[in-house]
Every structure is written in C-alpha cells, then in structure tokens.
C-alpha cells in the first residue's frame, strides 16, 4: 500500500524560495488541515482549540482550522502511562499518575516553540487506487494537539499553516506509525517543483524512475549521509576529513523542512571564494544582515560555477547557479549558501542541505533499507510506485494545491530542524 500527498509551494513575487505544505484530514467527522512537511523532525502536530497565540489567519490563501478533540467521536487523549508516551520520552514521567496526559514541547533555535498534549485520532490520506487516481485511506495515529505557540510560530501570518508534519525516523513519526500498522512500506519520496510550485510527496516503494543511493549514517536523529568531497566548477576543495565526518554535528543532513543550505564556516568560505572569483568585479551588499547580494544582468549559469557534493557510493548532487542563487528583484541576486557559524552553537559545524539543493529532484528515503537517493526530475510529471501487498504499480502525478495562488507572499524562510530555525522577513532594497 502506498499513500499520495499533494504538495503546494508558494513564493513571494521576487523570490524563488518555497514553503512546501500538504493537506491531511483529521478526526471524525473529518476536517482538513494544512501542514508543512518536514523530514528534519518527527512529530505531527496541529493547532488545537483553546490554543494560546496560535495563528488565526494566513497570507497563503488557506483557511486555518483549529482541531477540537471534543468534536471528534474518535479522539482520545494519550495518558503518561501509555506505551507511546513511555517509549517516546523514556523516564520523563517517573511519577506518572492515572489521568495525567502525555505532553510535548518542541523548541526551535530562535526561541520559537510549540507545546501541547498528545491525542489519538483518525488521519485521512490519499491512497493510490489506479494510475493518477486516489481513494481515502484512514488510519489511527497519535499526534500533538498544540495549545500554546511562542515566537513567530504564533505571531506571524505571512506563512502560517495549521501545523507541521514531521517525517523523521523516530517511532513517534507518522511514517513509523503508518508502517507499524501495516499500512505502508517505510519509504517515501518528494519532488519539490521550483518552476511551477507544488510537486509530489508519496509514501511507498518507488519503482520508476530508478535512483542511485547512498547509505544513511546509522543511529542518527536525522537523515544523515556521508559526504566525501565537494567540488566547485569541477575542482575539488581541499577539506580536512574531520569536516566531512559523520558525528551528530558534522554529518550531512538531508532536510525538506529547511529552505536553504548551511555549511560550516571553513567550507562556506571556500565555496563562496571559488564562486565569487569567477566575477571579481561584483559589488556585494548585505541584505537582512545575512544574505550576500549583488546586481547582475547576465545569465548566471554561464557566469558562475556549479557546486557538486559527492557522497559515499558514488552518488553526486550537482547544484547549478540558478539553484543556489535567487532573485529578490530584477537583476538583483542573492547567494543561498548560508554560514552555519552564524547560527546557534548546535549548527556551527553542521552541513545541512535543504530545498535550495533538493528542488527539481526526486528524493527517495528508503528508511527500511537505510538509504537515500535522488535524481534530477520534472516534478510536474509523474512517478511510479508499487503496492507491496498486491504487486500493482501505479503512476503518481505532481500537484499544486493552490495553483491559482502561486504568487502569494511568503516572507519567511523556515529551517524546521529542531536545533535550528532561520527566518527571513521582507527583503529591503539596496
């Protein structure tokens, strides 16, 4: 069995930066909720009735909905004595008493946080039932009921959604819960369409197109892979092996919940110097205290070099200039690479590759076999998945939930990896 989720991407008029989110149904009767898909975290949570500082409107053109457990006939709170709570939080509740509910807190690097309690209820997704056809799939899952948000999660409306859908490896993630229930294979794929917006997000065994893979680093909290070399314009950078190590803070994380790409200071400096050496006459400006920008009227792909990451297993990821550069207005470009040293201490030595480099690629996370792979792909076309139970193969196509709302303003860039959270608000002109 496999599941098809529809992606939507929105950008501000001058930016090729995307916020990708999808729609799920929760409760009985079912209501619809828009959640950002994030491979860098595990928890599915939505804003709930009675929430303090939850957003009430969104500039994305979507209707925000507060989940109300009391109005769902299939909803029930998770007690601290429940196996899910004890497994997820180990000994967090050493003196658990009857009737005490299991609570959660997720804090991001800028101080923004979400907190609430866990509930069990029905989630409704789209199950492929034929080529480019779907039917509802209902499953009982445990998710967070957010009753308090802080920081930009509660105060901003420009990119507000109903919650976050964590697609990490932990047993608490939606993927793990669906797999444990026998509903899906523990494998999923996404294709983020930076050209038309939207794309593909599907759970199941991808049979076409075939992708070359690299092994995941075992026992890591995120989707970590082993980076062996970095080239700029075909020239390998002289990097110490310690910089490309596989430790918790030094591995390379693949994360759809992060918009940009974050590099340790040494790697960042080398990459930028090699890129800018191709155009020594550029006058650089700093925008929003973090982006290096310049005026340029020529074709950037002709003027700047590609950046290629080479991973274990001979898997490469080539990032073209039009992918690592983005426009804030006509003839004004900014560099998408970010210096991890300017983030909080948890991210200084981390290599983290987000949507900046993952867009226009089919990325396959085979959690069952602990591999990740990708290939360049037209995300508005279709892929083919296999149903393990029946052996049937179906085509899954790309979608944009809000195709008519593609140019709605998004003023924030999200990094929803729990240790990091990056923001970008309203570019100012030079």
CSV table of C-alpha atoms in Angstrom, one decimal:
chain,number,residue,atom,x,y,z
A,1,UNK,CA,0.0,0.0,0.0
A,2,UNK,CA,1.2,3.5,-0.6
A,3,UNK,CA,0.0,7.0,0.0
A,4,UNK,CA,-0.1,10.1,-2.1
A,5,UNK,CA,0.1,13.5,-0.6
A,6,UNK,CA,-0.4,16.7,-2.6
A,7,UNK,CA,2.2,19.4,-2.2
A,8,UNK,CA,1.8,23.1,-2.6
A,9,UNK,CA,4.6,25.7,-2.8
A,10,UNK,CA,4.2,29.4,-2.6
A,11,UNK,CA,6.7,32.2,-3.1
A,12,UNK,CA,6.9,35.9,-2.9
A,13,UNK,CA,6.8,37.7,-6.2
A,14,UNK,CA,10.5,38.3,-6.4
A,15,UNK,CA,11.8,35.2,-4.7
A,16,UNK,CA,12.3,31.6,-5.8
A,17,UNK,CA,12.1,30.5,-2.2
A,18,UNK,CA,9.4,27.9,-1.3
A,19,UNK,CA,7.3,26.9,1.6
A,20,UNK,CA,6.0,23.4,0.9
A,21,UNK,CA,3.0,22.0,2.7
A,22,UNK,CA,0.3,19.4,2.2
A,23,UNK,CA,-3.2,18.7,3.4
A,24,UNK,CA,-4.4,15.9,5.7
A,25,UNK,CA,-7.8,15.0,7.2
A,26,UNK,CA,-8.1,14.5,11.0
A,27,UNK,CA,-10.9,13.4,13.2
A,28,UNK,CA,-14.5,12.1,12.8
A,29,UNK,CA,-16.1,13.8,11.0
A,30,UNK,CA,-13.0,14.7,9.0
A,31,UNK,CA,-11.8,18.2,8.8
A,32,UNK,CA,-8.9,19.4,6.6
A,33,UNK,CA,-5.6,20.8,7.9
A,34,UNK,CA,-2.6,22.3,6.1
A,35,UNK,CA,0.8,21.2,7.5
A,36,UNK,CA,4.3,21.8,6.4
A,37,UNK,CA,6.1,18.5,5.6
A,38,UNK,CA,9.5,18.3,7.4
A,39,UNK,CA,11.9,15.5,7.1
A,40,UNK,CA,14.1,17.1,9.9
A,41,UNK,CA,11.7,16.4,12.7
A,42,UNK,CA,9.4,13.6,13.9
A,43,UNK,CA,6.2,15.0,15.4
A,44,UNK,CA,2.9,15.7,13.6
A,45,UNK,CA,1.2,18.5,15.4
A,46,UNK,CA,-1.7,20.8,14.7
A,47,UNK,CA,-3.0,23.9,16.4
A,48,UNK,CA,-5.9,23.0,18.7
A,49,UNK,CA,-9.0,24.7,20.1
A,50,UNK,CA,-8.2,26.8,23.2
A,51,UNK,CA,-4.6,27.4,21.9
A,52,UNK,CA,-2.7,30.4,23.2
A,53,UNK,CA,-1.1,32.5,20.5
A,54,UNK,CA,-2.0,30.2,17.6
A,55,UNK,CA,-2.3,32.0,14.3
A,56,UNK,CA,-5.9,32.6,13.2
A,57,UNK,CA,-5.3,33.7,9.6
A,58,UNK,CA,-2.7,33.1,6.9
A,59,UNK,CA,-1.5,35.1,4.0
A,60,UNK,CA,-1.0,31.9,2.0
A,61,UNK,CA,-4.7,31.9,0.9
A,62,UNK,CA,-5.6,28.9,3.0
A,63,UNK,CA,-8.2,28.7,5.8
A,64,UNK,CA,-6.7,27.9,9.2
A,65,UNK,CA,-8.6,25.4,11.3
A,66,UNK,CA,-8.2,24.6,15.0
A,67,UNK,CA,-8.5,20.9,15.8
A,68,UNK,CA,-11.1,20.3,18.5
A,69,UNK,CA,-10.8,16.8,20.1
A,70,UNK,CA,-14.2,17.2,21.8
A,71,UNK,CA,-15.9,17.4,18.4
A,72,UNK,CA,-14.3,14.2,17.1
A,73,UNK,CA,-16.1,11.0,18.1
A,74,UNK,CA,-12.8,9.0,17.5
A,75,UNK,CA,-10.5,11.3,19.5
A,76,UNK,CA,-8.9,10.3,22.8
A,77,UNK,CA,-6.0,11.7,24.9
A,78,UNK,CA,-2.8,9.8,25.5
A,79,UNK,CA,-2.0,9.3,29.1
A,80,UNK,CA,1.5,9.4,30.5
A,81,UNK,CA,1.2,5.7,31.3
A,82,UNK,CA,0.6,4.9,27.6
A,83,UNK,CA,3.3,2.9,25.9
A,84,UNK,CA,3.7,5.6,23.3
A,85,UNK,CA,4.5,8.1,25.9
A,86,UNK,CA,6.9,5.9,27.8
A,87,UNK,CA,8.7,4.9,24.6
A,88,UNK,CA,8.9,8.4,23.2
A,89,UNK,CA,10.0,10.1,26.4
A,90,UNK,CA,11.7,7.3,28.3
A,91,UNK,CA,11.5,8.3,32.0
A,92,UNK,CA,10.1,11.7,31.6
A,93,UNK,CA,7.1,10.8,33.8
A,94,UNK,CA,8.7,8.8,36.7
A,95,UNK,CA,5.8,9.5,39.0
A,96,UNK,CA,3.0,9.2,36.4
A,97,UNK,CA,-0.4,9.2,37.9
A,98,UNK,CA,-3.7,8.0,36.4
A,99,UNK,CA,-5.4,10.6,34.3
A,100,UNK,CA,-2.2,12.6,33.7
A,101,UNK,CA,-1.9,13.2,29.9
A,102,UNK,CA,1.3,12.9,27.9
A,103,UNK,CA,2.6,16.3,26.9
A,104,UNK,CA,5.1,17.5,24.3
A,105,UNK,CA,7.3,20.5,23.8
A,106,UNK,CA,9.3,21.3,20.6
A,107,UNK,CA,11.7,24.3,20.8
A,108,UNK,CA,13.5,25.8,17.8
A,109,UNK,CA,16.8,27.6,17.7
A,110,UNK,CA,15.4,31.1,17.7
A,111,UNK,CA,13.2,30.5,20.8
A,112,UNK,CA,10.0,29.7,18.9
A,113,UNK,CA,8.2,26.7,20.3
A,114,UNK,CA,5.1,24.6,20.2
A,115,UNK,CA,3.7,22.8,23.2
A,116,UNK,CA,0.6,20.7,23.9
A,117,UNK,CA,-0.5,17.2,24.5
A,118,UNK,CA,-0.9,14.0,22.5
A,119,UNK,CA,-4.2,12.6,21.2
A,120,UNK,CA,-5.1,9.6,19.2
A,121,UNK,CA,-7.5,10.0,16.3
A,122,UNK,CA,-8.1,9.1,12.7
A,123,UNK,CA,-6.0,10.6,9.9
A,124,UNK,CA,-7.2,10.6,6.3
A,125,UNK,CA,-4.7,10.5,3.5
A,126,UNK,CA,-4.9,9.7,-0.2
A,127,UNK,CA,-4.2,6.1,-1.2
A,128,UNK,CA,-3.3,5.4,-4.8
A,129,UNK,CA,-6.1,3.3,-6.4
A,130,UNK,CA,-5.1,3.5,-10.0
A,131,UNK,CA,-3.0,5.5,-12.4
A,132,UNK,CA,-3.3,9.1,-11.3
A,133,UNK,CA,-6.3,8.1,-9.1
A,134,UNK,CA,-6.6,8.0,-5.3
A,135,UNK,CA,-9.1,6.9,-2.7
A,136,UNK,CA,-9.2,7.8,1.0
A,137,UNK,CA,-7.1,5.9,3.5
A,138,UNK,CA,-8.0,6.1,7.2
A,139,UNK,CA,-5.6,5.1,10.0
A,140,UNK,CA,-5.5,5.7,13.7
A,141,UNK,CA,-2.4,7.7,14.7
A,142,UNK,CA,-1.1,9.7,17.6
A,143,UNK,CA,-0.3,13.4,17.1
A,144,UNK,CA,0.3,16.6,19.0
A,145,UNK,CA,-2.5,18.9,19.9
A,146,UNK,CA,-0.9,22.3,20.1
A,147,UNK,CA,-2.3,24.5,22.9
A,148,UNK,CA,0.5,27.1,23.1
A,149,UNK,CA,2.8,28.6,20.5
A,150,UNK,CA,5.6,31.1,21.1
A,151,UNK,CA,7.7,33.3,18.9
A,152,UNK,CA,7.0,33.5,15.2
A,153,UNK,CA,5.0,30.3,15.2
A,154,UNK,CA,2.2,32.2,16.9
A,155,UNK,CA,2.7,35.8,15.9
A,156,UNK,CA,3.3,35.7,12.1
A,157,UNK,CA,0.6,35.3,9.5
A,158,UNK,CA,2.6,35.6,6.3
A,159,UNK,CA,3.4,31.8,6.2
A,160,UNK,CA,1.1,30.5,8.8
A,161,UNK,CA,-0.2,26.9,8.4
A,162,UNK,CA,-2.1,24.6,10.8
A,163,UNK,CA,0.9,22.7,11.9
A,164,UNK,CA,3.9,20.6,11.0
A,165,UNK,CA,4.1,17.0,9.7
A,166,UNK,CA,7.4,15.5,10.8
A,167,UNK,CA,8.6,12.7,8.6
A,168,UNK,CA,11.7,11.6,10.6
A,169,UNK,CA,12.8,8.1,11.6
A,170,UNK,CA,11.6,8.0,15.2
A,171,UNK,CA,8.8,5.6,16.2
A,172,UNK,CA,6.6,8.7,17.0
A,173,UNK,CA,6.6,9.9,13.4
A,174,UNK,CA,3.6,9.5,11.2
A,175,UNK,CA,5.7,7.4,8.8
A,176,UNK,CA,6.7,5.0,11.6
A,177,UNK,CA,3.2,4.7,12.9
A,178,UNK,CA,1.7,4.0,9.5
A,179,UNK,CA,4.4,1.4,8.8
A,180,UNK,CA,3.8,-0.3,12.3
A,181,UNK,CA,0.1,-0.5,11.5
A,182,UNK,CA,1.0,-2.3,8.2
A,183,UNK,CA,-0.5,0.4,6.1
A,184,UNK,CA,2.7,1.4,4.2
A,185,UNK,CA,6.3,0.4,3.4
A,186,UNK,CA,8.8,2.6,5.4
A,187,UNK,CA,9.8,4.5,2.3
A,188,UNK,CA,8.8,7.9,0.9
A,189,UNK,CA,9.8,10.3,-1.8
A,190,UNK,CA,9.4,14.0,-2.5
A,191,UNK,CA,9.9,16.1,-5.6
A,192,UNK,CA,9.7,19.9,-5.0
A,193,UNK,CA,8.8,21.8,-8.1
A,194,UNK,CA,10.6,25.1,-8.0
A,195,UNK,CA,9.4,26.0,-11.5
A,196,UNK,CA,5.6,25.7,-11.2
A,197,UNK,CA,5.2,25.2,-7.5
A,198,UNK,CA,3.8,22.1,-5.8
A,199,UNK,CA,5.2,18.7,-6.6
A,200,UNK,CA,5.0,15.1,-5.4
A,201,UNK,CA,5.0,13.6,-1.9
A,202,UNK,CA,4.3,9.9,-1.7
A,203,UNK,CA,4.8,7.1,0.7
A,204,UNK,CA,5.7,3.7,-0.7
A,205,UNK,CA,8.1,1.7,-2.9
A,206,UNK,CA,9.3,3.9,-5.8
A,207,UNK,CA,10.0,1.7,-8.9
A,208,UNK,CA,10.3,4.5,-11.5
A,209,UNK,CA,12.4,6.4,-12.0
A,210,UNK,CA,15.3,4.5,-10.5
A,211,UNK,CA,17.6,6.5,-8.3
A,212,UNK,CA,21.2,5.9,-7.3
A,213,UNK,CA,21.6,5.7,-3.5
A,214,UNK,CA,23.9,6.4,-0.6
A,215,UNK,CA,23.7,4.8,2.8
A,216,UNK,CA,22.3,6.6,5.8
A,217,UNK,CA,24.6,7.0,8.8
A,218,UNK,CA,23.1,4.6,11.4
A,219,UNK,CA,21.6,5.7,14.7
A,220,UNK,CA,21.3,9.3,13.8
A,221,UNK,CA,18.4,11.6,14.8
A,222,UNK,CA,18.0,12.9,11.3
A,223,UNK,CA,18.6,11.7,7.7
A,224,UNK,CA,22.4,11.9,7.8
A,225,UNK,CA,24.6,10.8,4.9
A,226,UNK,CA,28.4,10.6,4.4
A,227,UNK,CA,29.8,13.4,2.3
A,228,UNK,CA,33.2,12.6,0.8
A,229,UNK,CA,34.1,15.5,-1.4
A,230,UNK,CA,33.0,18.9,-2.6
A,231,UNK,CA,33.8,20.4,-6.0
A,232,UNK,CA,33.3,23.9,-7.3
A,233,UNK,CA,33.4,24.2,-11.0
A,234,UNK,CA,34.8,20.7,-11.2
A,235,UNK,CA,37.7,21.5,-8.9
A,236,UNK,CA,37.9,19.5,-5.6
A,237,UNK,CA,38.2,21.6,-2.4
A,238,UNK,CA,41.0,20.8,0.0
A,239,UNK,CA,39.0,19.9,3.1
A,240,UNK,CA,40.1,18.1,6.2
A,241,UNK,CA,38.4,14.7,6.7
A,242,UNK,CA,37.1,15.9,10.1
A,243,UNK,CA,34.9,18.4,8.4
A,244,UNK,CA,33.2,15.7,6.4
A,245,UNK,CA,32.8,13.3,9.4
A,246,UNK,CA,29.7,11.5,10.5
A,247,UNK,CA,29.2,12.8,14.0
A,248,UNK,CA,25.9,14.3,15.2
A,249,UNK,CA,27.1,17.8,14.4
A,250,UNK,CA,29.4,17.0,11.5
A,251,UNK,CA,27.4,14.7,9.2
A,252,UNK,CA,25.4,15.9,6.2
A,253,UNK,CA,21.7,16.2,6.9
A,254,UNK,CA,19.1,16.0,4.1
A,255,UNK,CA,16.1,18.0,5.2
A,256,UNK,CA,13.0,19.1,3.3
A,257,UNK,CA,12.0,21.4,6.2
A,258,UNK,CA,14.9,23.7,5.6
A,259,UNK,CA,14.8,26.1,2.8
A,260,UNK,CA,18.5,27.0,2.3
A,261,UNK,CA,21.8,25.1,2.7
A,262,UNK,CA,24.0,25.6,5.7
A,263,UNK,CA,27.7,25.0,5.6
A,264,UNK,CA,30.4,25.1,8.4
A,265,UNK,CA,32.5,28.3,8.3
A,266,UNK,CA,35.5,26.8,6.6
A,267,UNK,CA,33.5,25.1,3.8
A,268,UNK,CA,31.3,28.2,3.4
A,269,UNK,CA,34.3,30.5,3.0
A,270,UNK,CA,35.9,28.1,0.4
A,271,UNK,CA,32.7,27.7,-1.6
A,272,UNK,CA,32.0,31.4,-1.7
A,273,UNK,CA,35.5,32.4,-2.6
A,274,UNK,CA,35.5,30.0,-5.5
A,275,UNK,CA,32.2,31.2,-6.7
A,276,UNK,CA,32.9,34.9,-6.5
A,277,UNK,CA,36.4,34.6,-8.0
A,278,UNK,CA,34.6,34.0,-11.3
A,279,UNK,CA,33.2,37.5,-11.2
A,280,UNK,CA,35.8,39.7,-9.4
A,281,UNK,CA,34.1,43.0,-10.3
A,282,UNK,CA,30.9,42.3,-8.3
A,283,UNK,CA,29.9,44.8,-5.7
A,284,UNK,CA,28.4,42.8,-2.8
A,285,UNK,CA,25.7,44.1,-0.4
A,286,UNK,CA,24.4,42.5,2.7
A,287,UNK,CA,20.6,42.2,2.9
A,288,UNK,CA,18.7,41.4,6.1
A,289,UNK,CA,22.1,41.1,7.9
A,290,UNK,CA,22.7,37.6,6.4
A,291,UNK,CA,22.4,37.5,2.6
A,292,UNK,CA,25.2,38.4,0.3
A,293,UNK,CA,23.6,40.0,-2.8
A,294,UNK,CA,24.8,41.7,-6.0
A,295,UNK,CA,23.5,43.2,-9.2
A,296,UNK,CA,23.9,41.0,-12.3
A,297,UNK,CA,22.1,41.2,-15.6
A,298,UNK,CA,23.6,38.2,-17.5
A,299,UNK,CA,22.8,34.5,-17.4
A,300,UNK,CA,24.0,33.3,-14.0
A,301,UNK,CA,24.5,29.7,-15.3
A,302,UNK,CA,27.1,31.0,-17.8
A,303,UNK,CA,28.9,33.2,-15.3
A,304,UNK,CA,29.1,31.1,-12.2
A,305,UNK,CA,30.3,27.5,-11.4
A,306,UNK,CA,28.3,24.5,-10.4
A,307,UNK,CA,28.8,23.1,-6.8
A,308,UNK,CA,28.9,19.3,-6.6
A,309,UNK,CA,28.6,17.3,-3.4
A,310,UNK,CA,30.0,13.7,-3.7
A,311,UNK,CA,28.7,11.1,-1.3
A,312,UNK,CA,29.6,7.6,-0.3
A,313,UNK,CA,28.5,5.1,-3.0
A,314,UNK,CA,29.5,7.4,-5.9
A,315,UNK,CA,26.3,9.4,-5.5
A,316,UNK,CA,26.6,13.1,-6.6
A,317,UNK,CA,24.4,16.1,-6.1
A,318,UNK,CA,25.2,18.9,-8.5
A,319,UNK,CA,23.8,22.4,-7.7
A,320,UNK,CA,23.6,24.8,-10.6
A,321,UNK,CA,24.0,28.6,-10.2
A,322,UNK,CA,20.3,29.3,-10.8
A,323,UNK,CA,19.6,26.9,-7.9
A,324,UNK,CA,22.0,28.4,-5.3
A,325,UNK,CA,21.3,32.0,-6.4
A,326,UNK,CA,17.9,33.6,-6.0
A,327,UNK,CA,16.5,36.9,-7.1
A,328,UNK,CA,15.0,39.4,-4.8
A,329,UNK,CA,14.1,41.7,-7.8
A,330,UNK,CA,15.1,42.1,-11.4
A,331,UNK,CA,18.9,41.9,-11.9
A,332,UNK,CA,19.5,41.5,-8.1
A,333,UNK,CA,20.7,38.1,-7.0
A,334,UNK,CA,21.5,36.7,-3.5
A,335,UNK,CA,23.6,33.7,-2.6
A,336,UNK,CA,21.6,31.0,-0.9
A,337,UNK,CA,24.5,29.3,0.8
A,338,UNK,CA,24.5,30.1,4.5
A,339,UNK,CA,27.3,30.2,7.0
A,340,UNK,CA,26.4,27.7,9.8
A,341,UNK,CA,28.8,29.6,12.1
A,342,UNK,CA,26.3,32.4,12.3
A,343,UNK,CA,23.6,30.1,13.6
A,344,UNK,CA,23.4,28.9,17.2
A,345,UNK,CA,26.2,26.7,18.6
A,346,UNK,CA,24.4,23.5,17.7
A,347,UNK,CA,24.6,24.1,14.0
A,348,UNK,CA,28.1,25.6,13.5
A,349,UNK,CA,29.8,22.5,12.2
A,350,UNK,CA,26.7,21.0,10.5
A,351,UNK,CA,26.3,20.5,6.8
A,352,UNK,CA,22.6,20.7,6.1
A,353,UNK,CA,21.1,20.6,2.6
A,354,UNK,CA,17.6,21.8,2.3
A,355,UNK,CA,15.2,22.8,-0.5
A,356,UNK,CA,17.8,25.0,-2.1
A,357,UNK,CA,19.5,21.9,-3.4
A,358,UNK,CA,16.7,19.4,-3.3
A,359,UNK,CA,14.3,21.2,-5.6
A,360,UNK,CA,13.6,19.7,-9.1
A,361,UNK,CA,15.0,16.4,-7.9
A,362,UNK,CA,13.1,13.2,-6.9
A,363,UNK,CA,14.5,12.3,-3.5
A,364,UNK,CA,13.8,8.8,-2.2
A,365,UNK,CA,14.2,8.0,1.5
A,366,UNK,CA,14.2,4.2,1.9
A,367,UNK,CA,14.2,4.1,5.7
A,368,UNK,CA,13.6,0.3,5.6
A,369,UNK,CA,16.9,-0.3,3.9
A,370,UNK,CA,18.6,2.8,5.3
A,371,UNK,CA,19.5,4.5,2.1
A,372,UNK,CA,18.7,7.9,0.4
A,373,UNK,CA,18.9,8.6,-3.3
A,374,UNK,CA,17.9,11.2,-5.8
A,375,UNK,CA,17.9,12.1,-9.5
A,376,UNK,CA,17.1,15.3,-11.5
A,377,UNK,CA,13.4,15.1,-12.3
A,378,UNK,CA,10.5,17.1,-13.7
A,379,UNK,CA,8.4,17.4,-10.6
A,380,UNK,CA,5.2,18.3,-12.5
A,381,UNK,CA,5.3,14.9,-14.2
A,382,UNK,CA,4.7,11.5,-12.5
A,383,UNK,CA,6.5,8.7,-10.8
A,384,UNK,CA,5.5,5.0,-10.4
A,385,UNK,CA,5.1,3.2,-7.1
A,386,UNK,CA,4.5,-0.4,-6.2
A,387,UNK,CA,1.9,-1.7,-3.8
A,388,UNK,CA,3.7,-4.4,-1.8
A,389,UNK,CA,0.6,-6.3,-0.9
A,390,UNK,CA,-0.9,-6.6,-4.4
A,391,UNK,CA,2.2,-6.0,-6.5
A,392,UNK,CA,0.3,-3.4,-8.5
A,393,UNK,CA,2.2,-0.4,-9.9
A,394,UNK,CA,0.5,3.0,-10.2
A,395,UNK,CA,1.6,6.4,-11.5
A,396,UNK,CA,1.5,9.3,-9.1
A,397,UNK,CA,1.4,12.8,-10.5
A,398,UNK,CA,2.6,16.2,-9.3
A,399,UNK,CA,0.1,18.7,-8.0
A,400,UNK,CA,-0.2,22.2,-6.6
A,401,UNK,CA,-2.9,22.6,-4.0
A,402,UNK,CA,-3.2,26.3,-4.8
A,403,UNK,CA,-2.1,26.7,-8.4
A,404,UNK,CA,-4.1,29.9,-8.7
A,405,UNK,CA,-2.4,31.3,-5.6
A,406,UNK,CA,1.2,30.6,-6.6
A,407,UNK,CA,2.4,34.2,-6.1
A,408,UNK,CA,1.1,34.8,-2.6
A,409,UNK,CA,3.7,36.4,-0.4
A,410,UNK,CA,5.8,34.3,1.9
A,411,UNK,CA,8.1,36.4,3.9
A,412,UNK,CA,9.8,33.7,6.0
A,413,UNK,CA,12.3,31.0,5.2
A,414,UNK,CA,11.9,28.0,7.5
A,415,UNK,CA,14.5,25.7,9.0
A,416,UNK,CA,12.4,23.3,11.0
A,417,UNK,CA,15.3,21.1,12.1
A,418,UNK,CA,14.7,21.2,15.9
A,419,UNK,CA,18.2,22.6,16.6
A,420,UNK,CA,18.0,25.4,14.0
A,421,UNK,CA,15.4,27.9,12.9
A,422,UNK,CA,16.1,30.5,10.3
A,423,UNK,CA,13.9,33.4,9.4
A,424,UNK,CA,13.8,35.9,6.5
A,425,UNK,CA,11.4,38.7,6.5
A,426,UNK,CA,10.7,41.3,3.9
A,427,UNK,CA,13.8,41.9,1.8
A,428,UNK,CA,14.7,45.6,1.6
A,429,UNK,CA,16.2,47.2,-1.5
A,430,UNK,CA,19.8,48.3,-1.6
